[in-house]
Coordinates of C-alpha atoms in Angstrom, one line a residue:
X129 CA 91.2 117.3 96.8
X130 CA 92.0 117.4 100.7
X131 CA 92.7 114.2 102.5
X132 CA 89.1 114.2 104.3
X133 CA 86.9 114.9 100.9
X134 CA 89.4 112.2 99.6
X135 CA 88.9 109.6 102.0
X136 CA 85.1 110.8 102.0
X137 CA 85.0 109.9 98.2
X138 CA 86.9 106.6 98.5
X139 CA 84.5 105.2 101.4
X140 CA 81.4 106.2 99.1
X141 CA 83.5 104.0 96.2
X142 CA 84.2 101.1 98.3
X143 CA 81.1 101.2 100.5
X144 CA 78.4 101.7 97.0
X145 CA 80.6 98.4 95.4
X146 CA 80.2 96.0 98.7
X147 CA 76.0 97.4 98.3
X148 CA 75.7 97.4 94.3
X149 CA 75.8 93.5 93.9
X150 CA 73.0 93.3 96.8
X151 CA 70.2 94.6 94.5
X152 CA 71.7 92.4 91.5
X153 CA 71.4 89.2 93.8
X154 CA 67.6 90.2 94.2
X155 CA 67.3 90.7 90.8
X156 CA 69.1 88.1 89.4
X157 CA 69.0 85.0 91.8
X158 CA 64.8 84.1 91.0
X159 CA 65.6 84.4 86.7
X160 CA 68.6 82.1 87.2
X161 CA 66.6 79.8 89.6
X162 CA 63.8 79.4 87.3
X163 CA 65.9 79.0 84.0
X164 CA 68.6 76.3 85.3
X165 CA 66.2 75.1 88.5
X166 CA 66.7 74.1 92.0
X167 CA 69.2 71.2 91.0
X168 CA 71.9 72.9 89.3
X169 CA 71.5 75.9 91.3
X170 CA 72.0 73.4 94.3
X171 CA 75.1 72.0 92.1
X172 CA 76.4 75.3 91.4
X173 CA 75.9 76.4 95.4
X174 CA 78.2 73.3 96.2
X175 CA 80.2 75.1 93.7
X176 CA 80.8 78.3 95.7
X177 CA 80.8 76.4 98.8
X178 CA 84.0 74.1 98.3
X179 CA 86.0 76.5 96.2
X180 CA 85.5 78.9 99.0
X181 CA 87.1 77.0 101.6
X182 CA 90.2 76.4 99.9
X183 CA 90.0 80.1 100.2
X184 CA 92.7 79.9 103.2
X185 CA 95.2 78.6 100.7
X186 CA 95.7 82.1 99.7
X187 CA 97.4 82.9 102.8
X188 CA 95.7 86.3 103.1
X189 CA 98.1 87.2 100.2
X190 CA 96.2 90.1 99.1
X191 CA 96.0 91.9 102.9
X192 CA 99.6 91.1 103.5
X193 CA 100.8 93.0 100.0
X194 CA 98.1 96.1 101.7
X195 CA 100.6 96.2 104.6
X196 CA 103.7 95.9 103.6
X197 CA 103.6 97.8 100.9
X198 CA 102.2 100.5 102.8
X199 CA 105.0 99.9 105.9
X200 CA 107.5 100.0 103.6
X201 CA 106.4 103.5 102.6
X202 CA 106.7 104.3 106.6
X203 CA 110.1 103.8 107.1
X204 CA 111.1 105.2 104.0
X205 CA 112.4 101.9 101.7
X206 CA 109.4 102.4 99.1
X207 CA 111.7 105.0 97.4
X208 CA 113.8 101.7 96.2
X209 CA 111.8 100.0 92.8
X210 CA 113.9 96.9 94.4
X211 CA 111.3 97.0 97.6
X212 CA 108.1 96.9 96.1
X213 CA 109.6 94.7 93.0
X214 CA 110.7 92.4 95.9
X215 CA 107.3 92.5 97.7
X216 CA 104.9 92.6 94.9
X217 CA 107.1 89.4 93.1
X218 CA 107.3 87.1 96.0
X219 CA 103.8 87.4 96.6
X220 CA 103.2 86.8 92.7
X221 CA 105.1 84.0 93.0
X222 CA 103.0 82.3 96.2
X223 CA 100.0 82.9 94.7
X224 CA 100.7 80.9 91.7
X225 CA 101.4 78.0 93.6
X226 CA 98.4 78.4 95.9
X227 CA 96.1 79.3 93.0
X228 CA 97.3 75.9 91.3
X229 CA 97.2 73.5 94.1
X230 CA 93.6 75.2 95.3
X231 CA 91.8 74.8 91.9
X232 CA 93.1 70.9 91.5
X233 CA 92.1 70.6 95.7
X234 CA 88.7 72.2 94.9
X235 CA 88.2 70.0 91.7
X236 CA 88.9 66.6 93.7
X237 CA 86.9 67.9 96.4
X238 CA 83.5 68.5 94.1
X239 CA 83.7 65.6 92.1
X240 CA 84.4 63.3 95.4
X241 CA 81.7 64.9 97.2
X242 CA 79.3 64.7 94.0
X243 CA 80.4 60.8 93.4
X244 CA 80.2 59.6 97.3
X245 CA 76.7 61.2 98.0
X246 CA 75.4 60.6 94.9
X247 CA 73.8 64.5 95.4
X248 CA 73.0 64.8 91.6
X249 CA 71.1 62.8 89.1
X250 CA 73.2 60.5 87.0
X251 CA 72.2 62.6 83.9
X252 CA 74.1 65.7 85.5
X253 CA 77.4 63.9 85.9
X254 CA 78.9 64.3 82.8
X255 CA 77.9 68.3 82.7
X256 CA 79.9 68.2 86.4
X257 CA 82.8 66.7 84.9
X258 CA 83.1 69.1 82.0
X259 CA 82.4 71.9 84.2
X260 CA 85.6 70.9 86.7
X261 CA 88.0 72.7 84.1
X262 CA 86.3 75.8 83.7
X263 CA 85.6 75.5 88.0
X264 CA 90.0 74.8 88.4
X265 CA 90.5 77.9 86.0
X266 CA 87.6 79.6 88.0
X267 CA 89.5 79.4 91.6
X268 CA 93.2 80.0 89.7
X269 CA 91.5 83.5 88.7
X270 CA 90.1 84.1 92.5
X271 CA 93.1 83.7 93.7
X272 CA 94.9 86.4 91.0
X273 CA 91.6 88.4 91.4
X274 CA 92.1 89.1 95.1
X275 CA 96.1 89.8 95.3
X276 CA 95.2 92.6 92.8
X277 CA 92.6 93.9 94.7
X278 CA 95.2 94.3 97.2
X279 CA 97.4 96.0 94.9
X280 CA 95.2 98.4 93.9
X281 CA 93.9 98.9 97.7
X282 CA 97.9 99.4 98.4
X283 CA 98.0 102.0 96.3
X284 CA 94.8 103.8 97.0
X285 CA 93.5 103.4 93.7
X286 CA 90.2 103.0 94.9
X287 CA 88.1 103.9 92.0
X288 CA 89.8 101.4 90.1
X289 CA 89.5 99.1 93.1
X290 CA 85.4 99.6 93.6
X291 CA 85.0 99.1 89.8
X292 CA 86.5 95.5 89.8
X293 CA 85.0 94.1 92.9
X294 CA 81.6 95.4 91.9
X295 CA 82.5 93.8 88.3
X296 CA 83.9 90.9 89.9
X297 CA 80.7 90.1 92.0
X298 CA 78.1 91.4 89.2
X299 CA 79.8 89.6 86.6
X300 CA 79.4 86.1 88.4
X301 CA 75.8 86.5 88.8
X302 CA 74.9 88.3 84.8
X303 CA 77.2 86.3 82.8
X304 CA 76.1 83.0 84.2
X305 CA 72.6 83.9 83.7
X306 CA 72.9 85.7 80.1
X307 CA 74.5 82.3 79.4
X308 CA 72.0 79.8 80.3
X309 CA 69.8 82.0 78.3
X310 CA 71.6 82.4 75.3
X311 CA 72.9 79.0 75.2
X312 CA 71.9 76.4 77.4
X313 CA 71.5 75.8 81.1
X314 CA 73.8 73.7 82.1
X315 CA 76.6 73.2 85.0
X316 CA 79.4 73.9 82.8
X317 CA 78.0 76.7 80.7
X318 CA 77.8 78.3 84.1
X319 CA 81.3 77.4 85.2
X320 CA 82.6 78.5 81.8
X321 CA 80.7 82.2 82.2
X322 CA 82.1 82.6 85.4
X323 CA 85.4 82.0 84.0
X324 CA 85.0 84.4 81.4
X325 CA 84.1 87.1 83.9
X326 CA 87.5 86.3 86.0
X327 CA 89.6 86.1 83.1
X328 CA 88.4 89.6 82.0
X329 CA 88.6 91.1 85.3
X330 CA 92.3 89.2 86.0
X331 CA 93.8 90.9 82.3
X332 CA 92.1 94.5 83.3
X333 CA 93.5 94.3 86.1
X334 CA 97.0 93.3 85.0
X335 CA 96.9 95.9 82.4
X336 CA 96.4 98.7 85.6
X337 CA 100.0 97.2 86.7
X338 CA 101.5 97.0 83.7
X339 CA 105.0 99.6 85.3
X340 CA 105.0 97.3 87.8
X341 CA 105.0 94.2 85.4
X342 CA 107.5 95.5 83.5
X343 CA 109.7 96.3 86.8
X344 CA 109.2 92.5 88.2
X345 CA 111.3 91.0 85.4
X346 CA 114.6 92.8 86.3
X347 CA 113.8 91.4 90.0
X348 CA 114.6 88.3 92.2
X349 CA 112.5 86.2 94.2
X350 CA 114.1 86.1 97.4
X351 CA 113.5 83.1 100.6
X352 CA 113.4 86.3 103.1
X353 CA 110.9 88.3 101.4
X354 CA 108.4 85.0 101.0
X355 CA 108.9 84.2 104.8
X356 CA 108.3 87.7 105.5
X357 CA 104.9 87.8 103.8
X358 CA 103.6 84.1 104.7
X359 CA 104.3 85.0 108.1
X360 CA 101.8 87.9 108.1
X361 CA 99.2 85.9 105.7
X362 CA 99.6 82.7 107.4
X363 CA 97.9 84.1 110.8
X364 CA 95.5 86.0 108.4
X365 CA 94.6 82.7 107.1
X366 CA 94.1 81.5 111.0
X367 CA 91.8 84.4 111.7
X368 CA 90.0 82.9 108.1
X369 CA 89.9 79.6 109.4
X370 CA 88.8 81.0 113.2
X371 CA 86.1 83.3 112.2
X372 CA 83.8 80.8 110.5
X373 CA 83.2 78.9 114.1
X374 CA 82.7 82.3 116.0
X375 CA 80.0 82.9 113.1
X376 CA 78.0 79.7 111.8
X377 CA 78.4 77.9 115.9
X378 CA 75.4 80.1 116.5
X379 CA 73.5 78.3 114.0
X380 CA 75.1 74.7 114.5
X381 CA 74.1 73.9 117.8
X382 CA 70.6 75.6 117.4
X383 CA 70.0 73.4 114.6
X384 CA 71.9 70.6 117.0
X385 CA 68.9 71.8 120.2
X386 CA 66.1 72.9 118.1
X387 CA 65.8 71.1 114.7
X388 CA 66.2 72.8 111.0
X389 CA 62.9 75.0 111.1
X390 CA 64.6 76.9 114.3
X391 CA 68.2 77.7 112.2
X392 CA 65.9 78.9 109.4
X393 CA 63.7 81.3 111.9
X394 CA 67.3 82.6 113.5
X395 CA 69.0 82.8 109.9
X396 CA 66.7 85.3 108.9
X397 CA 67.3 87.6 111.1
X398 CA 70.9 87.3 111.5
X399 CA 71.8 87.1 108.0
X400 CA 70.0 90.3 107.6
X401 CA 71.1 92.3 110.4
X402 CA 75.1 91.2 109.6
X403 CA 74.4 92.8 106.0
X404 CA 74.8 95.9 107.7
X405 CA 78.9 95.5 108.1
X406 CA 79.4 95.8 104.8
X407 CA 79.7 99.8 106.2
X408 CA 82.6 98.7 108.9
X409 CA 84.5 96.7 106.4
X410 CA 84.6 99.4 103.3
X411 CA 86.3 102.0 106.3
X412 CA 88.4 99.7 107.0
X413 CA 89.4 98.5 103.7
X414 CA 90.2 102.7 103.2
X415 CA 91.7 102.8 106.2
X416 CA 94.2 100.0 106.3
X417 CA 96.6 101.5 103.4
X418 CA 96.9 104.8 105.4
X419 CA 97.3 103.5 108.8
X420 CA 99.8 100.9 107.3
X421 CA 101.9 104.0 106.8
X422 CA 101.7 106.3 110.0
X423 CA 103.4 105.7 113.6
X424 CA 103.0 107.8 116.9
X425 CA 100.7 110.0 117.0
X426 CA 99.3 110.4 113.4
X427 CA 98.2 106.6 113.8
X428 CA 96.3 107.6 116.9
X429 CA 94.6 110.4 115.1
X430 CA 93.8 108.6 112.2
X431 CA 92.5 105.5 114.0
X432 CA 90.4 107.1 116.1
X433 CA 89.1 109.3 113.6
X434 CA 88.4 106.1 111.5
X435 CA 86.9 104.5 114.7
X436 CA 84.1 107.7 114.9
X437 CA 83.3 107.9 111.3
X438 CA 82.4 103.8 111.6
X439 CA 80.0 105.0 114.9
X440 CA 79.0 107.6 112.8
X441 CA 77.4 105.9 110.0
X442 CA 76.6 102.4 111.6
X443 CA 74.0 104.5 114.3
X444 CA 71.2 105.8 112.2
X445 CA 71.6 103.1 110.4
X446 CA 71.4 100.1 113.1
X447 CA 68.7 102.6 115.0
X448 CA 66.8 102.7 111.0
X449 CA 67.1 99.1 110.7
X450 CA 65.6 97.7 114.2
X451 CA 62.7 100.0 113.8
X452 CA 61.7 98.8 110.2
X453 CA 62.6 95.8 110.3
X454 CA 59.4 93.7 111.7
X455 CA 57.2 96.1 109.0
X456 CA 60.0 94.5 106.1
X457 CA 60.1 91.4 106.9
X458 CA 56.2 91.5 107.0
X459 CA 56.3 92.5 103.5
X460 CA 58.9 90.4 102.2
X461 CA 57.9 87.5 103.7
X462 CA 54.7 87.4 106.0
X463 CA 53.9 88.8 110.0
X464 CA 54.1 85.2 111.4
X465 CA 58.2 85.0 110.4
X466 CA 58.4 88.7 111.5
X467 CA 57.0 88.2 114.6
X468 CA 59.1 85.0 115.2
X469 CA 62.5 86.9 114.5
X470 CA 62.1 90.6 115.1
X471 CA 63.3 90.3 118.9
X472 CA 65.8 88.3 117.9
X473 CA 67.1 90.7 115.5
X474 CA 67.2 93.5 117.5
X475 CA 69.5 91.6 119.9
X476 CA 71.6 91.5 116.8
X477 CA 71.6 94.7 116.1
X478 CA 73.3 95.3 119.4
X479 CA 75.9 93.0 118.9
X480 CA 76.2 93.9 114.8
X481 CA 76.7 97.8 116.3
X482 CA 79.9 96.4 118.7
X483 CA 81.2 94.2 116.1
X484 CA 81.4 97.5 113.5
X485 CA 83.4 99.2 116.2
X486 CA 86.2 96.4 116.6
X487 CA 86.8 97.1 113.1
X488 CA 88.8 100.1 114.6
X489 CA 90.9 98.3 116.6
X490 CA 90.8 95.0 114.3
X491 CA 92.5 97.1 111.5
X492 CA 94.8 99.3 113.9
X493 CA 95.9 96.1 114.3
X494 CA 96.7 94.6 111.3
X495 CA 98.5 98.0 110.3
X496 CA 101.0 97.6 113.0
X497 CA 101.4 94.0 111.8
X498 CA 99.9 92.8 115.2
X499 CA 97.8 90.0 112.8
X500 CA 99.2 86.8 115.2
X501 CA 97.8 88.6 118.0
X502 CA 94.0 89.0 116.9
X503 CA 93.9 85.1 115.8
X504 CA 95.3 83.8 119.5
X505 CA 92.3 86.2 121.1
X506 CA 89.9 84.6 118.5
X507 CA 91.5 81.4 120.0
X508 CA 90.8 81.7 123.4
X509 CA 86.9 83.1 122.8
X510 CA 86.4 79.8 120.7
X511 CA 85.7 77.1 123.3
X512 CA 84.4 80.2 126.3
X513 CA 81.6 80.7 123.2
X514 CA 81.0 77.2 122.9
X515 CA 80.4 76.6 126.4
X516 CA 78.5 79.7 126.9
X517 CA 76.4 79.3 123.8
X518 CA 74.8 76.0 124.7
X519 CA 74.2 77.0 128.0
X520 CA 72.2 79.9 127.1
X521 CA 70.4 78.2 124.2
X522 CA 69.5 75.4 127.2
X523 CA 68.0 78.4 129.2
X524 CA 66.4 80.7 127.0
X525 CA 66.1 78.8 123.4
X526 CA 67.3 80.2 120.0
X527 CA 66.9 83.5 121.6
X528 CA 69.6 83.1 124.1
X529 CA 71.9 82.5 120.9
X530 CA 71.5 86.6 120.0
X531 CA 72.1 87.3 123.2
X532 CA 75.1 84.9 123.9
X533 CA 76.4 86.2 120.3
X534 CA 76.1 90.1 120.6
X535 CA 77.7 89.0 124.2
X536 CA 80.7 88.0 122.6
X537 CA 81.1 90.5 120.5
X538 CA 81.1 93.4 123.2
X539 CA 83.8 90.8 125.2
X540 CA 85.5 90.8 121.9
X541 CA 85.7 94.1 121.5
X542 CA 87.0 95.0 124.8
X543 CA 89.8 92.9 124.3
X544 CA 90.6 94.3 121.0
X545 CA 90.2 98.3 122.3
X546 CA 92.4 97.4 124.8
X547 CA 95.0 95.5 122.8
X548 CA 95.2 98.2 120.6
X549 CA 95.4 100.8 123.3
X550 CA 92.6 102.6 121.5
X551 CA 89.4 104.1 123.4
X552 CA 85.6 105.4 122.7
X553 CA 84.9 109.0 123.2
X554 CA 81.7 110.0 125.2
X555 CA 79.8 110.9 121.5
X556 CA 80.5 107.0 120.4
X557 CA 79.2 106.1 123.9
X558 CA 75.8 108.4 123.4
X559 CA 75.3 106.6 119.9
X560 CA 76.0 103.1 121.5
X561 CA 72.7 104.5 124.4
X562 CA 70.7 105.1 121.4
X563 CA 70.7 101.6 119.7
X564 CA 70.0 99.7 123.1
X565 CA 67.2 102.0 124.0
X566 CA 66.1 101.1 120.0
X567 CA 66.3 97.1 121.0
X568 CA 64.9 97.9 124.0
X569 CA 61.8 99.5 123.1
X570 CA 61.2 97.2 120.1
X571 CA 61.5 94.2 123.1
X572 CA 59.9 95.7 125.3
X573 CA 56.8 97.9 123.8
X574 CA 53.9 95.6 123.3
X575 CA 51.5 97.9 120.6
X576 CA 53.0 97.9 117.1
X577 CA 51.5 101.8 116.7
X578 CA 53.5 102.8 119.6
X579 CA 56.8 101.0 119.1
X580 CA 56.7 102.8 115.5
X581 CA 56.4 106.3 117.8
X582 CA 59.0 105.6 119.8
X583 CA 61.6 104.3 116.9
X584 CA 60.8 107.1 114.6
X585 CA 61.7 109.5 117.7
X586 CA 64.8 107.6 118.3
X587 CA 65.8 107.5 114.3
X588 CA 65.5 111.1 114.3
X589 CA 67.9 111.1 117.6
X590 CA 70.3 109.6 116.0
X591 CA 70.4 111.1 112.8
X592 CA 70.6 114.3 115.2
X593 CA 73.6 113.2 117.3
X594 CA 75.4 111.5 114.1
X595 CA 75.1 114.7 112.3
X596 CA 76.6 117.0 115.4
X597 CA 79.2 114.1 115.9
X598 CA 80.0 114.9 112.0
X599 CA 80.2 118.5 112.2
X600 CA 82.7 118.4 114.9
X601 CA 84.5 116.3 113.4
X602 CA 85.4 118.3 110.4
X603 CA 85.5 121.4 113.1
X604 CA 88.3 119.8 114.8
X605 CA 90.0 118.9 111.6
X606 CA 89.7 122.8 110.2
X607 CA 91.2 124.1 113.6
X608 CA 94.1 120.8 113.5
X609 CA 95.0 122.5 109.9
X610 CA 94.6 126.0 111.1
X611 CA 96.9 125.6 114.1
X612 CA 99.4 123.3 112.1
X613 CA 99.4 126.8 109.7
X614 CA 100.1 128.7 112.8
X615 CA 103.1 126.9 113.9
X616 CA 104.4 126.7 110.7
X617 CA 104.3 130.5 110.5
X618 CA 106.0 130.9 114.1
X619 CA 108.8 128.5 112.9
X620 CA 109.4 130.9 109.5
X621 CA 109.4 133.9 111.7
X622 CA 112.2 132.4 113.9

């Protein structure tokens, strides 16, 4: 298999097992609601919500094995077991202790939070406290189940890699409900399913590493090689810690200006339209390991290469998704919360398009170890958005918040291209021309009939120009090969 039907194949991997737990969510989440009710799902959402913010305790373990490993393999060291023994055990090592002290911190923190607000019936307290074990041995197996992940995306073992995080997602939504229908419907049958499903995935996954397992026990931990790697995850876990504000501020101070019913009209719309990264993150999860590797000119090939592919895809589909999304959401829901978001979203759209592109330069980035670098630009947009956020909610309403975000996201991007020292081509520009004139007729347009015209005519644009902009770029990657063939030839001759 050549490297482009290979990385073709791995995107397809990653990208179907970020999509796969999408339609079990829609399937899944009503059953589960009407078998345990609104309560304990309201318990079990607390759940999810506290043990993923002591998701920063990981230190961005499992993105910081990705790169070294993979750097190591660029200058040359991965030849020595005594490398990659010495990476892959001190970050073993850290993740125990993280995974121990989050799943007490996350315990605490539930049964604190459940106690002082008094959020659940009386009745429900002693199923909480039962459930806390199986919630601690719950986060310990995040932890484990994301630093393998990184292993595996290390290594390019994508296949493998797709199949647990689909599993991994899928088995937290099945178990929990095959459970409360088999047995009974309470908190900590819940907790105890999920726990299953981690355990399973966590020994799977071990068993895929079992060389490297085996290799570990002949190695040291060493001070350097910990200090190495919590340098690299420890700005991760800024950008982790960062990245929530830039997101949910949007929604705080509408909710802050407007009243709840506002952040649910605006939530709609951008919850949807951000479900669309999930194509920017799987290139860039099959991107990392690679550009983790390459220097010089190789990296600029590569990146850029990633960069168009992401332009590529995300096109058609942003151009698809503005122009069916008020029919949808008509569907789904009804015309009066259609017609309430569907400017909004395709303000979104715009910024959800600009946001796919910094992935490029986002994940040029964190190949070259540059992580420090990305969280002290997300530092200085923080207060700027702030500022800029109320004033344009002040002046405009929650609609001023699409604009103010998709905004950001082009002034983020900018900073990031040219941080990077990485640049569109005139194809990604056309593409970019394509979804503002999609937002812009949908805004714009008054008659339903005629926006449909003009957005079908536009869909089939971009599918056009997204298929040429495909085309050349395996032409250009037949003639690199062909004239690579040619020198090689000219250099045996002489």
């Amino acid at each position: 298999m050549n490297i482009s039907n290979r990385f073709s194949a791995n995107l397809i991997a990653v990208l179907g097992s970020g999509l796969a737990p999408f339609a079990i969510t829609l399937i899944t989440l009503p059953l589960l609601i009407e078998i345990i009710g609104l309560e304990r799902y309201g318990l079990l959402s607390i759940a999810w919500m506290v043990t993923s913010s002591v998701g920063f305790l990981q230190m961005g373990m499992g993105r910081a094995v990705v790169q070294r490993l993979n750097a190591a393999r660029r200058v040359g060291s991965i030849g020595s077991l005594d490398d990659r023994n010495s990476i892959l055990i001190s970050a073993f090592s850290l993740t125990l202790a993280a995974s121990v002290a989050a799943s007490v911190i996350a315990s605490i923190a539930i049964y604190t939070y459940c106690v002082s607000f008094e959020v659940v019936a009386s009745d429900l307290m002693l199923e909480v406290l039962k459930g806390l074990v199986f919630l601690s041995a719950s986060v310990f197996l995040g932890f484990w189940v994301s630093l393998l992940l990184g292993v595996y995306q290390a290594d390019e073992r994508f296949y493998f890699y797709s199949t647990i995080r689909f599993f991994n997602v899928a088995g937290a939504q099945l178990l929990p409900l095959a459970a409360a229908f088999a047995f009974k419907p309470e908190f900590d049958i819940l907790m105890m399913a999920v726990m299953t499903s981690r355990m399973a995935i966590v020994i799977a996954m071990l068993y895929g590493i079992r060389s490297d397992l085996r290799q570990m026990t002949k190695s040291k931990l060493t001070r350097a090689r910990s200090l190495d790697l919590l340098s690299f995850g420890g700005w991760v876990s800024v950008l982790g810690l960062l990245s929530p504000m830039l997101v949910i501020l949007d929604r705080f101070l509408i909710g802050a200006a407007f009243g709840a019913g506002a952040v649910g009209i605006y939530t709609v719309a951008y919850n949807l339209c951000t479900r669309l990264l999930v194509i920017p993150t799987s290139v860039s999860n099959v991107m990392l390991p690679k550009l983790s590797r390459l220097t010089g000119e190789l990296l600029n090939l590569h990146s850029s290469r990633g960069l168009q592919v992401t332009a590529m895809l995300m096109t058609p589909t942003v151009v698809g998704f503005v122009v069916v999304y008020e029919p949808f959401v008509t569907v789904w829901m009804n015309f009066e919360i259609a017609a309430q978001t569907s400017r909004i979203a395709a303000i979104l759209a715009i910024g959800v398009w600009i946001t796919s592109i910094a992935q490029g330069p986002y994940t040029r980035l964190t190949s070259e170890n540059r992580v420090r670098t990305i969280a002290i630009w997300h530092m200085m947009q923080v207060p700027v958005y702030a500022v800029a956020l109320w004033l344009s909610l002040k002046a405009l309403g929650p609609i001023g918040a699409a604009y103010c975000w998709s905004a950001r996201t082009v002034a983020d991007t900018i900073g990031l291209m040219i941080i990077s020292r990485m640049r569109l081509v005139w194809t990604d520009l056309l593409l970019f021309g394509l979804v503002v004139m999609t937002t812009c007729s949908q805004i714009l347009i008054p008659e339903a009939s005629q926006r449909l015209i003009v957005g079908t005519v536009l869909i089939a644009s971009s599918l056009v120009t997204a298929s040429a902009k495909f085309i050349s770029l395996g032409g250009m990657q037949i003639l690199r090969k062909r004239s690579s063939k040619v020198q090689e030839s000219k250099a045996d001759l002489e």
